[in-house]
XYZ file of C-alpha atoms in Angstrom:
380
model
C 7.926 8.099 -305.449
C 8.159 5.364 -308.086
C 9.817 2.086 -307.134
C 12.210 2.451 -310.046
C 13.169 5.970 -311.196
C 14.426 4.850 -314.612
C 11.252 5.025 -316.671
C 11.163 2.787 -319.730
C 7.795 3.821 -321.149
C 6.187 7.246 -321.334
C 6.531 10.384 -319.226
C 6.169 10.218 -315.426
C 6.817 13.838 -314.454
C 9.697 16.316 -314.254
C 11.455 14.495 -311.395
C 12.067 11.509 -313.689
C 13.049 13.581 -316.711
C 16.717 14.204 -317.429
C 17.865 17.734 -318.313
C 16.690 19.131 -321.716
C 16.333 22.531 -320.027
C 17.551 24.495 -323.048
C 15.365 22.539 -325.478
C 12.329 22.880 -323.198
C 12.758 26.646 -322.961
C 13.231 27.029 -326.712
C 10.161 24.960 -327.575
C 7.941 26.773 -325.084
C 9.146 30.187 -326.256
C 8.411 29.282 -329.863
C 4.932 27.943 -329.109
C 3.738 30.797 -326.889
C 4.909 33.209 -329.588
C 2.650 31.550 -332.160
C 5.237 29.521 -334.075
C 4.950 26.023 -335.533
C 7.893 23.689 -335.020
C 9.385 20.634 -336.733
C 11.306 18.518 -334.212
C 13.628 15.950 -335.760
C 15.822 13.230 -334.297
C 16.345 9.465 -334.515
C 13.720 7.443 -332.674
C 14.278 6.426 -329.055
C 16.166 9.491 -327.848
C 13.146 11.091 -326.207
C 11.221 13.384 -328.604
C 7.788 12.379 -327.313
C 8.877 12.593 -323.678
C 10.323 16.066 -324.338
C 7.018 17.196 -325.861
C 5.153 15.783 -322.851
C 7.592 17.599 -320.574
C 6.996 20.902 -322.377
C 3.219 20.434 -322.282
C 3.400 19.780 -318.521
C 5.164 23.056 -317.719
C 2.921 25.442 -315.712
C 2.753 28.186 -318.361
C 1.513 25.643 -320.913
C -0.620 23.418 -318.707
C -2.660 26.318 -317.310
C -3.270 28.332 -320.456
C -3.516 25.800 -323.314
C -5.258 22.627 -324.362
C -2.559 20.177 -325.449
C -2.795 17.077 -327.626
C -0.205 14.523 -328.761
C -1.211 12.521 -331.826
C 0.954 9.523 -332.712
C 0.405 8.629 -336.381
C 3.179 6.024 -336.652
C 0.701 3.177 -337.202
C -1.471 5.042 -339.725
C -1.492 4.232 -343.432
C -4.189 6.501 -344.855
C -5.898 9.860 -344.423
C -8.830 8.057 -342.766
C -6.434 6.522 -340.221
C -4.942 9.946 -339.548
C -8.351 11.515 -338.966
C -9.389 8.626 -336.703
C -6.265 8.952 -334.521
C -6.550 12.755 -334.538
C -10.179 12.704 -333.365
C -9.529 10.090 -330.664
C -6.585 12.077 -329.298
C -8.688 15.251 -329.098
C -11.532 13.449 -327.301
C -9.125 11.760 -324.870
C -7.360 15.056 -324.186
C -10.613 16.849 -323.336
C -12.303 14.163 -321.208
C -10.948 15.605 -317.962
C -11.625 19.251 -318.866
C -15.316 19.285 -318.016
C -18.596 18.644 -319.844
C -18.830 22.140 -321.280
C -15.474 21.696 -323.018
C -15.941 18.275 -324.590
C -19.601 18.887 -325.465
C -18.480 21.675 -327.754
C -16.248 19.229 -329.607
C -19.028 16.632 -329.980
C -21.395 19.269 -331.332
C -18.789 20.270 -333.888
C -18.145 16.668 -335.025
C -21.466 16.390 -336.842
C -20.226 13.697 -339.245
C -19.342 11.294 -336.417
C -21.594 12.342 -333.551
C -23.485 9.036 -333.600
C -20.188 7.124 -333.362
C -19.183 8.683 -330.022
C -20.357 6.715 -326.984
C -20.133 7.364 -323.237
C -18.648 5.358 -320.368
C -20.304 4.618 -317.033
C -19.172 8.019 -315.732
C -20.808 9.842 -318.619
C -17.501 10.727 -320.263
C -17.136 10.545 -324.050
C -15.394 7.607 -325.712
C -14.148 7.665 -329.297
C -15.749 4.445 -330.568
C -15.479 5.123 -334.270
C -15.438 1.802 -336.090
C -13.394 0.774 -339.102
C -14.892 2.368 -342.195
C -17.055 4.825 -340.238
C -15.074 7.792 -341.552
C -16.484 7.797 -345.081
C -15.361 11.320 -345.871
C -12.160 12.055 -343.929
C -11.838 15.579 -345.317
C -15.206 16.536 -343.802
C -14.224 15.151 -340.388
C -10.819 16.829 -340.602
C -12.555 20.109 -341.356
C -14.725 19.627 -338.252
C -11.696 18.904 -336.052
C -9.962 22.081 -337.205
C -13.196 24.017 -336.745
C -13.202 22.904 -333.106
C -9.537 23.845 -332.624
C -10.242 27.309 -334.001
C -13.315 27.804 -331.769
C -11.935 26.269 -328.540
C -12.120 28.512 -325.478
C -8.335 28.169 -324.961
C -5.516 28.197 -327.496
C -4.499 24.675 -328.519
C -1.098 23.046 -328.980
C -1.028 19.938 -331.149
C 1.979 17.638 -331.516
C 1.816 15.192 -334.424
C 4.348 12.458 -333.717
C 6.080 10.546 -336.550
C 4.727 13.123 -338.993
C 6.745 11.702 -341.905
C 4.224 8.848 -341.990
C 1.948 10.994 -344.196
C 4.389 10.457 -347.073
C 3.335 6.778 -347.174
C -0.395 7.449 -347.585
C -0.313 7.482 -351.379
C -2.366 10.687 -351.334
C -0.433 13.666 -352.644
C -3.113 16.089 -351.457
C -2.703 15.494 -347.736
C 0.258 17.855 -347.245
C -1.487 20.728 -349.028
C -4.737 19.990 -347.194
C -3.111 20.006 -343.761
C -1.054 23.094 -344.610
C -4.212 24.972 -345.595
C -6.075 24.025 -342.412
C -3.101 24.839 -340.199
C -2.555 28.190 -341.884
C -6.180 29.183 -341.285
C -6.318 27.885 -337.702
C -4.961 30.817 -335.696
C -6.067 29.348 -332.354
C -3.774 26.294 -332.615
C -0.059 25.797 -333.133
C 1.752 22.631 -334.027
C 4.816 20.511 -333.353
C 5.592 18.090 -336.160
C 8.002 15.513 -334.794
C 9.687 12.879 -336.894
C 12.460 10.324 -336.812
C 13.226 9.928 -340.519
C 15.405 12.934 -341.181
C 15.401 12.721 -344.974
C 11.597 12.439 -345.212
C 11.061 15.257 -342.711
C 13.621 17.327 -344.594
C 11.784 16.798 -347.873
C 8.486 17.890 -346.295
C 9.753 21.083 -344.689
C 12.834 22.116 -346.668
C 11.880 21.403 -350.280
C 10.590 24.583 -352.039
C 8.118 22.487 -354.033
C 6.323 21.134 -350.935
C 3.355 22.858 -349.192
C 5.066 23.033 -345.761
C 8.154 24.826 -347.116
C 9.267 27.634 -344.745
C 6.161 27.146 -342.562
C 7.956 25.971 -339.410
C 11.027 26.481 -337.264
C 13.309 23.456 -337.635
C 14.876 21.933 -334.526
C 17.194 18.909 -334.387
C 17.224 17.030 -331.085
C 20.600 15.593 -330.134
C 21.411 12.880 -327.624
C 21.836 13.763 -323.963
C 25.366 14.398 -322.752
C 27.153 11.812 -320.639
C 27.725 14.439 -317.930
C 24.064 15.390 -317.558
C 22.853 11.813 -317.569
C 25.529 10.802 -315.054
C 24.311 13.532 -312.683
C 20.707 12.403 -313.128
C 21.436 8.695 -312.637
C 23.681 9.216 -309.599
C 21.070 11.427 -307.979
C 18.322 8.829 -308.467
C 20.468 6.085 -306.942
C 21.450 8.245 -303.946
C 17.820 9.271 -303.290
C 17.039 5.607 -302.649
C 20.161 4.768 -300.637
C 21.968 3.096 -303.510
C 25.270 4.023 -305.097
C 26.416 4.158 -308.705
C 29.873 3.960 -310.240
C 29.648 6.720 -312.857
C 32.028 4.881 -315.213
C 29.105 2.613 -316.027
C 27.290 5.534 -317.687
C 30.218 6.262 -320.004
C 30.313 2.602 -320.989
C 26.561 2.581 -321.676
C 26.796 5.704 -323.826
C 29.591 4.108 -325.836
C 27.770 0.825 -326.347
C 24.415 2.348 -327.288
C 25.614 5.533 -328.998
C 23.814 7.715 -326.470
C 20.318 6.474 -327.377
C 18.230 7.207 -324.291
C 15.727 4.363 -324.642
C 18.358 1.601 -324.486
C 20.292 3.316 -321.705
C 17.152 3.737 -319.607
C 16.221 0.066 -319.998
C 19.639 -1.089 -318.867
C 19.636 1.395 -315.971
C 16.195 0.156 -314.936
C 17.579 -3.383 -314.630
C 20.774 -2.229 -312.919
C 18.707 -0.305 -310.373
C 16.456 -3.266 -309.564
C 19.504 -5.552 -309.182
C 21.352 -3.158 -306.847
C 20.443 -3.847 -303.165
C 19.769 -1.135 -300.600
C 23.056 0.477 -299.510
C 24.764 -1.473 -302.304
C 26.849 -0.205 -305.207
C 26.075 -0.628 -308.895
C 29.401 -1.463 -310.499
C 30.610 -1.755 -314.072
C 30.884 -5.498 -313.610
C 27.086 -5.739 -313.443
C 26.567 -4.286 -316.912
C 26.827 -7.418 -319.053
C 24.496 -9.346 -316.749
C 21.903 -6.551 -317.013
C 22.070 -6.524 -320.812
C 21.829 -10.326 -320.959
C 18.804 -10.145 -318.646
C 17.075 -7.886 -321.187
C 18.063 -10.098 -324.129
C 16.771 -13.225 -322.364
C 13.450 -11.513 -321.581
C 13.108 -10.530 -325.250
C 14.042 -13.916 -326.750
C 10.512 -15.098 -327.520
C 9.669 -11.841 -329.269
C 12.823 -11.824 -331.388
C 12.465 -15.487 -332.297
C 8.908 -14.830 -333.491
C 9.972 -11.832 -335.580
C 12.715 -13.836 -337.303
C 10.398 -16.774 -337.917
C 7.770 -14.535 -339.544
C 10.209 -12.842 -341.926
C 10.330 -13.981 -345.534
C 13.468 -16.082 -346.101
C 15.269 -13.562 -348.339
C 14.571 -10.717 -345.904
C 15.650 -12.819 -342.919
C 18.947 -13.798 -344.515
C 19.683 -10.220 -345.543
C 18.709 -9.021 -342.073
C 21.086 -11.486 -340.420
C 23.880 -10.513 -342.805
C 23.458 -6.838 -341.881
C 23.412 -7.793 -338.184
C 26.637 -9.736 -338.624
C 28.328 -6.700 -340.188
C 27.103 -4.300 -337.486
C 27.236 -1.376 -339.893
C 26.976 -2.748 -343.404
C 28.012 -0.746 -346.456
C 27.563 -1.484 -350.153
C 24.864 -4.007 -349.300
C 23.560 -4.126 -352.868
C 26.989 -4.934 -354.299
C 28.178 -8.346 -355.374
C 30.848 -8.606 -352.674
C 28.280 -8.328 -349.849
C 25.993 -10.922 -351.437
C 28.848 -13.325 -352.043
C 30.322 -12.913 -348.555
C 27.003 -13.772 -346.881
C 25.875 -16.389 -349.431
C 22.890 -14.309 -350.572
C 21.256 -15.063 -353.946
C 22.061 -11.867 -355.881
C 22.490 -8.096 -355.463
C 19.009 -7.500 -356.896
C 17.514 -9.888 -354.345
C 19.365 -8.098 -351.537
C 18.157 -4.727 -352.845
C 14.547 -5.908 -352.742
C 14.993 -7.322 -349.231
C 16.615 -4.114 -347.973
C 13.682 -2.029 -349.223
C 11.238 -4.266 -347.370
C 13.306 -4.211 -344.174
C 13.558 -0.411 -344.276
C 9.803 -0.042 -344.769
C 9.148 -2.219 -341.719
C 11.791 -0.410 -339.609
C 13.783 -3.597 -339.033
C 16.881 -1.823 -340.312
C 17.947 1.800 -340.607
C 20.320 3.645 -342.900
C 22.688 6.456 -341.981
C 25.277 7.889 -344.358
C 25.223 4.786 -346.517
C 25.622 2.349 -343.613
C 22.815 -0.089 -342.777
C 22.287 -1.502 -339.301
C 19.633 -3.319 -337.276
C 17.241 -0.690 -335.962
C 16.703 -2.266 -332.523
C 20.127 -2.435 -330.891
C 18.967 -5.067 -328.403
C 17.769 -7.195 -331.328
C 21.217 -6.807 -332.891
C 22.913 -7.954 -329.682
C 20.493 -10.868 -329.367
C 21.268 -12.039 -332.911
C 24.995 -11.894 -332.256
C 24.612 -13.892 -329.062
C 21.937 -16.450 -329.904
C 21.960 -16.748 -333.708
C 25.516 -15.979 -334.751
C 27.055 -17.364 -331.560
C 29.143 -14.261 -330.831
C 29.439 -14.383 -327.046
C 31.930 -11.523 -326.845
C 29.279 -8.817 -327.464
């Protein structure tokens, strides 16, 4: 039993995973019936944890090899291939020498780049620039997936990142390999709805009509309240359920923020004590104080025009018509064109997000921190 049941990073098992029973069943049914799936939702509501949860179900764990490849930090096809290969190696390390040896034999282009640890297990030690021909290595990876002694399930997280590679061939290349690889099926998960939509819904794109689309919504207040109350009671603590409703309202149901606050509330509630609504602001301020150095550094490293635009959007909460003259004048910004340029840069770096024409700070804790420490708004 974990000391704190409110996990803030990764997947710790079904006992610490809230609900998603219908989504889990749907995803598993699609995968075992040889379908590919595109899973879309905003970041931080639990896509990756849901995939981990599905992959840890007995009917998947026993009969499939599973791999989760996070390509969020990639910027080229070579990066993609590097992350892909490392994830496959890491996923097979515990499956026995016979299994991972087959992969190494297949990866002829990079065999010399794979080393071994003190236990004789393979380590992906491919250096920068070692993948001189990423298409060859990609072909080898898919050759392994096709020849593996079990069917494979591959989840590519933040799949929309491929649209930033500047290589128009990558979608067609991946689509061709995936279409030919009958021994593997794929989940493409992404958090930028419009980019994912363009990839999978546009008739002119290679992935058109190649997947089942699934939109992941936020958890319900009722289900999360049941989960949270149960976890408190298991450890002889009590929870006023009204606090959950307040959290859902403040953070728009985004699981990541709610879990972080609940983690702090749990650690601050004594044995046989009660977690009350009055503790909520202190818990949030605790998180903001712990994050101060990070947020200060981020602001300091921003270019001046981006920083000023960022702070103006934070001050608005949900800012509309940001490239208009009224917004620039209100916040003493140089010009609409300057704001437009800054907004593009902030969107690319995920500092802000846009939804239905409204711009807001992507990290809600960062937004609260700005209001408290930069703008001096102590009421939030």
